[in-house]
């Protein structure tokens, strides 16, 4: 199969999904610009702040992308490119994009509050609190995983004697320096747009020029050579600040500007695919079980591993938290929910397709276990394709560095968004019927304080992240997809309550519940076997085992209550029709 032909077919299918299916969804749900969005109704200059559509698209896309649509498809490639592509296309159009769009729409009809509030509306306060615990635990895994990934792209390499290996550390040091300077640019950009009212077009040109200058500076001057632990602490301080400052200072401008790096990365990838006409050198289908295991650890059976591993490339529960956490509080008009909610997920599917083509291009190296880190696989595959174009010979090294930088920037974007979302979840948990952040008293006043909530979240997340990315990601994948199933269920029950068509949610939510609970059961089985044999990882196995059990119990309780609500709504609808 020719990679370019495959890419074009996927673009047509994904484009049709957006043009036709998302339009139908908007009509079914009653998206209406005559309604005032929470960004205007509750504008406070901190969390609620109307954003220009391109800026909000940049924030939303950068936040949901992260490393998921790159890591997931590359790791799942051990099952062959056909299963990966099929799930990315089908899952993206009918599962993930519907999930993201629905969560965003439901949130703007609930004062821009989280999916927890949507559940509160249909299933009561107890179910809301159960969901918030579930979501908070998942977000801690997000913070831990992405902090660990970012720190690994910043950290210095040390010799056996403990000295810095400057040659081996130069690339990471450049990435770190550029990322730090990027934060400064974002703050200046936010000040220009939101406090000096400089037109967005002019500010964007200035911002892009500043990004180019920042990259040039970082590639030639990078004085920070710090250990992984030190960078984890630095990141903890950064996300602690990023979680509480007004969104216009850092969140909106940083995510908007970082989206240009993502667009650049995707344009470079498309140029490489067009120029190289790569052949899909990987097998179309390798079998129902992962026997290749390039990292040394088999993913197990195609079901459920494929659907959990690809994660953000097809559907992700984290997206519902972004949609209903930060994006809903900044949406200018309801009609923008379609391109931002549904459209951003479709673009993410495009990135997942590109990632699959990239791993296919260097399949021999990947399957042999020589190049297995997903970021390096992606950057290596794309940069090699670009270097085959006659007038771009010799650009492989520069292209590789730029692509690694782009992935690191998006991980950092997802990290500070996840921290803010965790803070929201922690604060919401302590609010009872009629409570608001302003009127609570006693211990609730302390626990709902945004600084207290942030400190607790950051300390827990960074501490977990210090154990290492590889230990966290498998559990994050299952928890994240289970969260997607709950998100689908929550939106379905709300649509049923308000009398809107919710049938498009039924199969996706049931399928995702079965997939993720099966995956967690496999995890539990594996950890029990590990505990029976003993070893140095016993403590960590116990922690993951307990977490898996807790997640399953919480999800099952929510699912049972959700299905009861849907059945009750169906009976009530039939009774009204017969009356």
mmCIF file of N, CA, C and O in Angstrom, residues 265-311:
data_model
loop_
_atom_site.group_PDB
_atom_site.id
_atom_site.type_symbol
_atom_site.label_atom_id
_atom_site.label_comp_id
_atom_site.label_asym_id
_atom_site.label_seq_id
_atom_site.Cartn_x
_atom_site.Cartn_y
_atom_site.Cartn_z
ATOM 1 N N UNK A 265 4.468 21.143 12.199
ATOM 2 C CA UNK A 265 4.860 19.737 12.253
ATOM 3 C C UNK A 265 4.039 18.907 11.273
ATOM 4 O O UNK A 265 4.577 18.053 10.550
ATOM 5 N N UNK A 266 2.737 19.182 11.208
ATOM 6 C CA UNK A 266 1.878 18.417 10.318
ATOM 7 C C UNK A 266 2.129 18.766 8.848
ATOM 8 O O UNK A 266 2.085 17.903 7.980
ATOM 9 N N UNK A 267 2.424 20.043 8.574
ATOM 10 C CA UNK A 267 2.746 20.455 7.200
ATOM 11 C C UNK A 267 4.028 19.784 6.729
ATOM 12 O O UNK A 267 4.111 19.275 5.607
ATOM 13 N N UNK A 268 5.038 19.773 7.611
ATOM 14 C CA UNK A 268 6.299 19.104 7.275
ATOM 15 C C UNK A 268 6.049 17.631 6.997
ATOM 16 O O UNK A 268 6.598 17.049 6.041
ATOM 17 N N UNK A 269 5.199 17.009 7.824
ATOM 18 C CA UNK A 269 4.898 15.587 7.642
ATOM 19 C C UNK A 269 4.200 15.333 6.302
ATOM 20 O O UNK A 269 4.534 14.379 5.593
ATOM 21 N N UNK A 270 3.245 16.199 5.957
ATOM 22 C CA UNK A 270 2.536 16.040 4.686
ATOM 23 C C UNK A 270 3.496 16.219 3.511
ATOM 24 O O UNK A 270 3.442 15.468 2.521
ATOM 25 N N UNK A 271 4.399 17.198 3.613
ATOM 26 C CA UNK A 271 5.415 17.408 2.568
ATOM 27 C C UNK A 271 6.261 16.147 2.406
ATOM 28 O O UNK A 271 6.552 15.699 1.290
ATOM 29 N N UNK A 272 6.648 15.561 3.544
ATOM 30 C CA UNK A 272 7.454 14.341 3.506
ATOM 31 C C UNK A 272 6.715 13.192 2.855
ATOM 32 O O UNK A 272 7.281 12.452 2.047
ATOM 33 N N UNK A 273 5.421 13.037 3.197
ATOM 34 C CA UNK A 273 4.622 11.950 2.620
ATOM 35 C C UNK A 273 4.438 12.142 1.121
ATOM 36 O O UNK A 273 4.563 11.190 0.332
ATOM 37 N N UNK A 274 4.164 13.378 0.710
ATOM 38 C CA UNK A 274 3.984 13.654 -0.721
ATOM 39 C C UNK A 274 5.287 13.456 -1.482
ATOM 40 O O UNK A 274 5.325 12.864 -2.566
ATOM 41 N N UNK A 275 6.376 13.940 -0.897
ATOM 42 C CA UNK A 275 7.669 13.857 -1.575
ATOM 43 C C UNK A 275 8.242 12.462 -1.643
ATOM 44 O O UNK A 275 8.832 12.065 -2.654
ATOM 45 N N UNK A 276 8.048 11.684 -0.587
ATOM 46 C CA UNK A 276 8.664 10.352 -0.522
ATOM 47 C C UNK A 276 7.783 9.255 -1.115
ATOM 48 O O UNK A 276 8.284 8.178 -1.469
ATOM 49 N N UNK A 277 6.467 9.491 -1.217
ATOM 50 C CA UNK A 277 5.545 8.433 -1.651
ATOM 51 C C UNK A 277 5.871 7.132 -0.915
ATOM 52 O O UNK A 277 6.113 6.089 -1.538
ATOM 53 N N UNK A 278 5.903 7.173 0.419
ATOM 54 C CA UNK A 278 6.386 6.008 1.179
ATOM 55 C C UNK A 278 5.502 4.776 1.019
ATOM 56 O O UNK A 278 4.276 4.879 0.937
ATOM 57 N N UNK A 279 6.135 3.651 0.965
ATOM 58 C CA UNK A 279 5.390 2.394 0.930
ATOM 59 C C UNK A 279 5.153 1.937 2.358
ATOM 60 O O UNK A 279 6.009 2.105 3.227
ATOM 61 N N UNK A 280 3.979 1.383 2.632
ATOM 62 C CA UNK A 280 3.669 0.887 3.971
ATOM 63 C C UNK A 280 4.411 -0.427 4.181
ATOM 64 O O UNK A 280 3.881 -1.519 3.926
ATOM 65 N N UNK A 281 5.659 -0.323 4.626
ATOM 66 C CA UNK A 281 6.527 -1.494 4.749
ATOM 67 C C UNK A 281 6.150 -2.408 5.908
ATOM 68 O O UNK A 281 6.650 -3.527 5.997
ATOM 69 N N UNK A 282 5.323 -1.930 6.812
ATOM 70 C CA UNK A 282 4.897 -2.779 7.919
ATOM 71 C C UNK A 282 3.767 -3.699 7.466
ATOM 72 O O UNK A 282 3.061 -3.393 6.499
ATOM 73 N N UNK A 283 3.568 -4.830 8.127
ATOM 74 C CA UNK A 283 2.491 -5.748 7.738
ATOM 75 C C UNK A 283 1.119 -5.093 7.875
ATOM 76 O O UNK A 283 0.907 -4.245 8.758
ATOM 77 N N UNK A 284 0.190 -5.487 7.021
ATOM 78 C CA UNK A 284 -1.174 -4.967 7.121
ATOM 79 C C UNK A 284 -1.847 -5.484 8.394
ATOM 80 O O UNK A 284 -2.597 -4.767 9.059
ATOM 81 N N UNK A 285 -1.558 -6.736 8.746
ATOM 82 C CA UNK A 285 -2.123 -7.345 9.953
ATOM 83 C C UNK A 285 -1.150 -8.396 10.453
ATOM 84 O O UNK A 285 -0.737 -9.274 9.700
ATOM 85 N N UNK A 286 -0.782 -8.323 11.717
ATOM 86 C CA UNK A 286 0.225 -9.239 12.258
ATOM 87 C C UNK A 286 -0.370 -10.385 13.067
ATOM 88 O O UNK A 286 0.332 -11.328 13.421
ATOM 89 N N UNK A 287 -1.644 -10.294 13.392
ATOM 90 C CA UNK A 287 -2.258 -11.348 14.198
ATOM 91 C C UNK A 287 -3.047 -10.769 15.359
ATOM 92 O O UNK A 287 -3.079 -9.564 15.582
ATOM 93 N N UNK A 288 -3.694 -11.651 16.095
ATOM 94 C CA UNK A 288 -4.583 -11.213 17.182
ATOM 95 C C UNK A 288 -3.843 -10.979 18.491
ATOM 96 O O UNK A 288 -4.448 -10.553 19.478
ATOM 97 N N UNK A 289 -2.536 -11.272 18.497
ATOM 98 C CA UNK A 289 -1.754 -11.031 19.706
ATOM 99 C C UNK A 289 -0.417 -10.417 19.320
ATOM 100 O O UNK A 289 0.161 -10.755 18.285
ATOM 101 N N UNK A 290 0.062 -9.503 20.160
ATOM 102 C CA UNK A 290 1.338 -8.840 19.912
ATOM 103 C C UNK A 290 2.483 -9.802 20.220
ATOM 104 O O UNK A 290 2.787 -10.072 21.385
ATOM 105 N N UNK A 291 3.120 -10.305 19.153
ATOM 106 C CA UNK A 291 4.276 -11.185 19.321
ATOM 107 C C UNK A 291 5.569 -10.469 18.948
ATOM 108 O O UNK A 291 6.650 -11.036 19.077
ATOM 109 N N UNK A 292 5.445 -9.216 18.473
ATOM 110 C CA UNK A 292 6.633 -8.448 18.060
ATOM 111 C C UNK A 292 7.288 -7.803 19.264
ATOM 112 O O UNK A 292 8.503 -7.913 19.465
ATOM 113 N N UNK A 293 6.503 -7.122 20.083
ATOM 114 C CA UNK A 293 6.964 -6.504 21.335
ATOM 115 C C UNK A 293 8.327 -5.836 21.187
ATOM 116 O O UNK A 293 9.303 -6.256 21.814
ATOM 117 N N UNK A 294 8.437 -4.771 20.383
ATOM 118 C CA UNK A 294 9.733 -4.125 20.168
ATOM 119 C C UNK A 294 10.354 -3.548 21.436
ATOM 120 O O UNK A 294 11.571 -3.448 21.545
ATOM 121 N N UNK A 295 9.519 -3.179 22.409
ATOM 122 C CA UNK A 295 10.050 -2.619 23.656
ATOM 123 C C UNK A 295 10.401 -3.702 24.667
ATOM 124 O O UNK A 295 10.953 -3.420 25.721
ATOM 125 N N UNK A 296 10.061 -4.952 24.323
ATOM 126 C CA UNK A 296 10.312 -6.050 25.259
ATOM 127 C C UNK A 296 9.092 -6.444 26.056
ATOM 128 O O UNK A 296 9.067 -7.477 26.722
ATOM 129 N N UNK A 297 8.054 -5.606 26.018
ATOM 130 C CA UNK A 297 6.810 -5.886 26.739
ATOM 131 C C UNK A 297 5.662 -6.006 25.743
ATOM 132 O O UNK A 297 5.324 -5.039 25.053
ATOM 133 N N UNK A 298 5.054 -7.167 25.668
ATOM 134 C CA UNK A 298 3.955 -7.390 24.733
ATOM 135 C C UNK A 298 2.706 -6.631 25.179
ATOM 136 O O UNK A 298 2.411 -6.542 26.380
ATOM 137 N N UNK A 299 1.971 -6.089 24.196
ATOM 138 C CA UNK A 299 0.716 -5.402 24.518
ATOM 139 C C UNK A 299 -0.407 -6.390 24.796
ATOM 140 O O UNK A 299 -1.465 -6.014 25.288
ATOM 141 N N UNK A 300 -0.182 -7.645 24.450
ATOM 142 C CA UNK A 300 -1.211 -8.655 24.676
ATOM 143 C C UNK A 300 -2.093 -8.828 23.454
ATOM 144 O O UNK A 300 -1.643 -8.721 22.318
ATOM 145 N N UNK A 301 -3.369 -9.083 23.690
ATOM 146 C CA UNK A 301 -4.312 -9.347 22.605
ATOM 147 C C UNK A 301 -4.816 -8.053 21.967
ATOM 148 O O UNK A 301 -4.961 -7.034 22.640
ATOM 149 N N UNK A 302 -5.128 -8.148 20.655
ATOM 150 C CA UNK A 302 -5.618 -6.985 19.923
ATOM 151 C C UNK A 302 -6.835 -6.382 20.630
ATOM 152 O O UNK A 302 -6.952 -5.160 20.722
ATOM 153 N N UNK A 303 -7.743 -7.231 21.075
ATOM 154 C CA UNK A 303 -8.838 -6.753 21.920
ATOM 155 C C UNK A 303 -8.518 -7.120 23.358
ATOM 156 O O UNK A 303 -8.332 -8.302 23.667
ATOM 157 N N UNK A 304 -8.365 -6.141 24.242
ATOM 158 C CA UNK A 304 -8.725 -4.730 24.113
ATOM 159 C C UNK A 304 -7.547 -3.787 23.841
ATOM 160 O O UNK A 304 -7.740 -2.573 23.792
ATOM 161 N N UNK A 305 -6.328 -4.340 23.674
ATOM 162 C CA UNK A 305 -5.131 -3.494 23.650
ATOM 163 C C UNK A 305 -5.163 -2.405 22.574
ATOM 164 O O UNK A 305 -4.755 -1.261 22.823
ATOM 165 N N UNK A 306 -5.609 -2.755 21.364
ATOM 166 C CA UNK A 306 -5.617 -1.780 20.268
ATOM 167 C C UNK A 306 -6.401 -0.527 20.642
ATOM 168 O O UNK A 306 -5.942 0.606 20.444
ATOM 169 N N UNK A 307 -7.584 -0.695 21.225
ATOM 170 C CA UNK A 307 -8.501 0.409 21.497
ATOM 171 C C UNK A 307 -8.068 1.238 22.706
ATOM 172 O O UNK A 307 -8.433 2.405 22.823
ATOM 173 N N UNK A 308 -7.305 0.628 23.589
ATOM 174 C CA UNK A 308 -6.783 1.357 24.741
ATOM 175 C C UNK A 308 -5.487 2.077 24.382
ATOM 176 O O UNK A 308 -5.261 3.222 24.768
ATOM 177 N N UNK A 309 -4.639 1.408 23.622
ATOM 178 C CA UNK A 309 -3.316 1.950 23.308
ATOM 179 C C UNK A 309 -3.385 3.164 22.391
ATOM 180 O O UNK A 309 -2.697 4.158 22.611
ATOM 181 N N UNK A 310 -4.206 3.099 21.346
ATOM 182 C CA UNK A 310 -4.304 4.225 20.407
ATOM 183 C C UNK A 310 -4.828 5.473 21.098
ATOM 184 O O UNK A 310 -4.435 6.600 20.763
ATOM 185 N N UNK A 311 -5.681 5.288 22.083
ATOM 186 C CA UNK A 311 -6.152 6.375 22.948
ATOM 187 C C UNK A 311 -6.548 7.624 22.168
ATOM 188 O O UNK A 311 -7.488 7.609 21.383
#
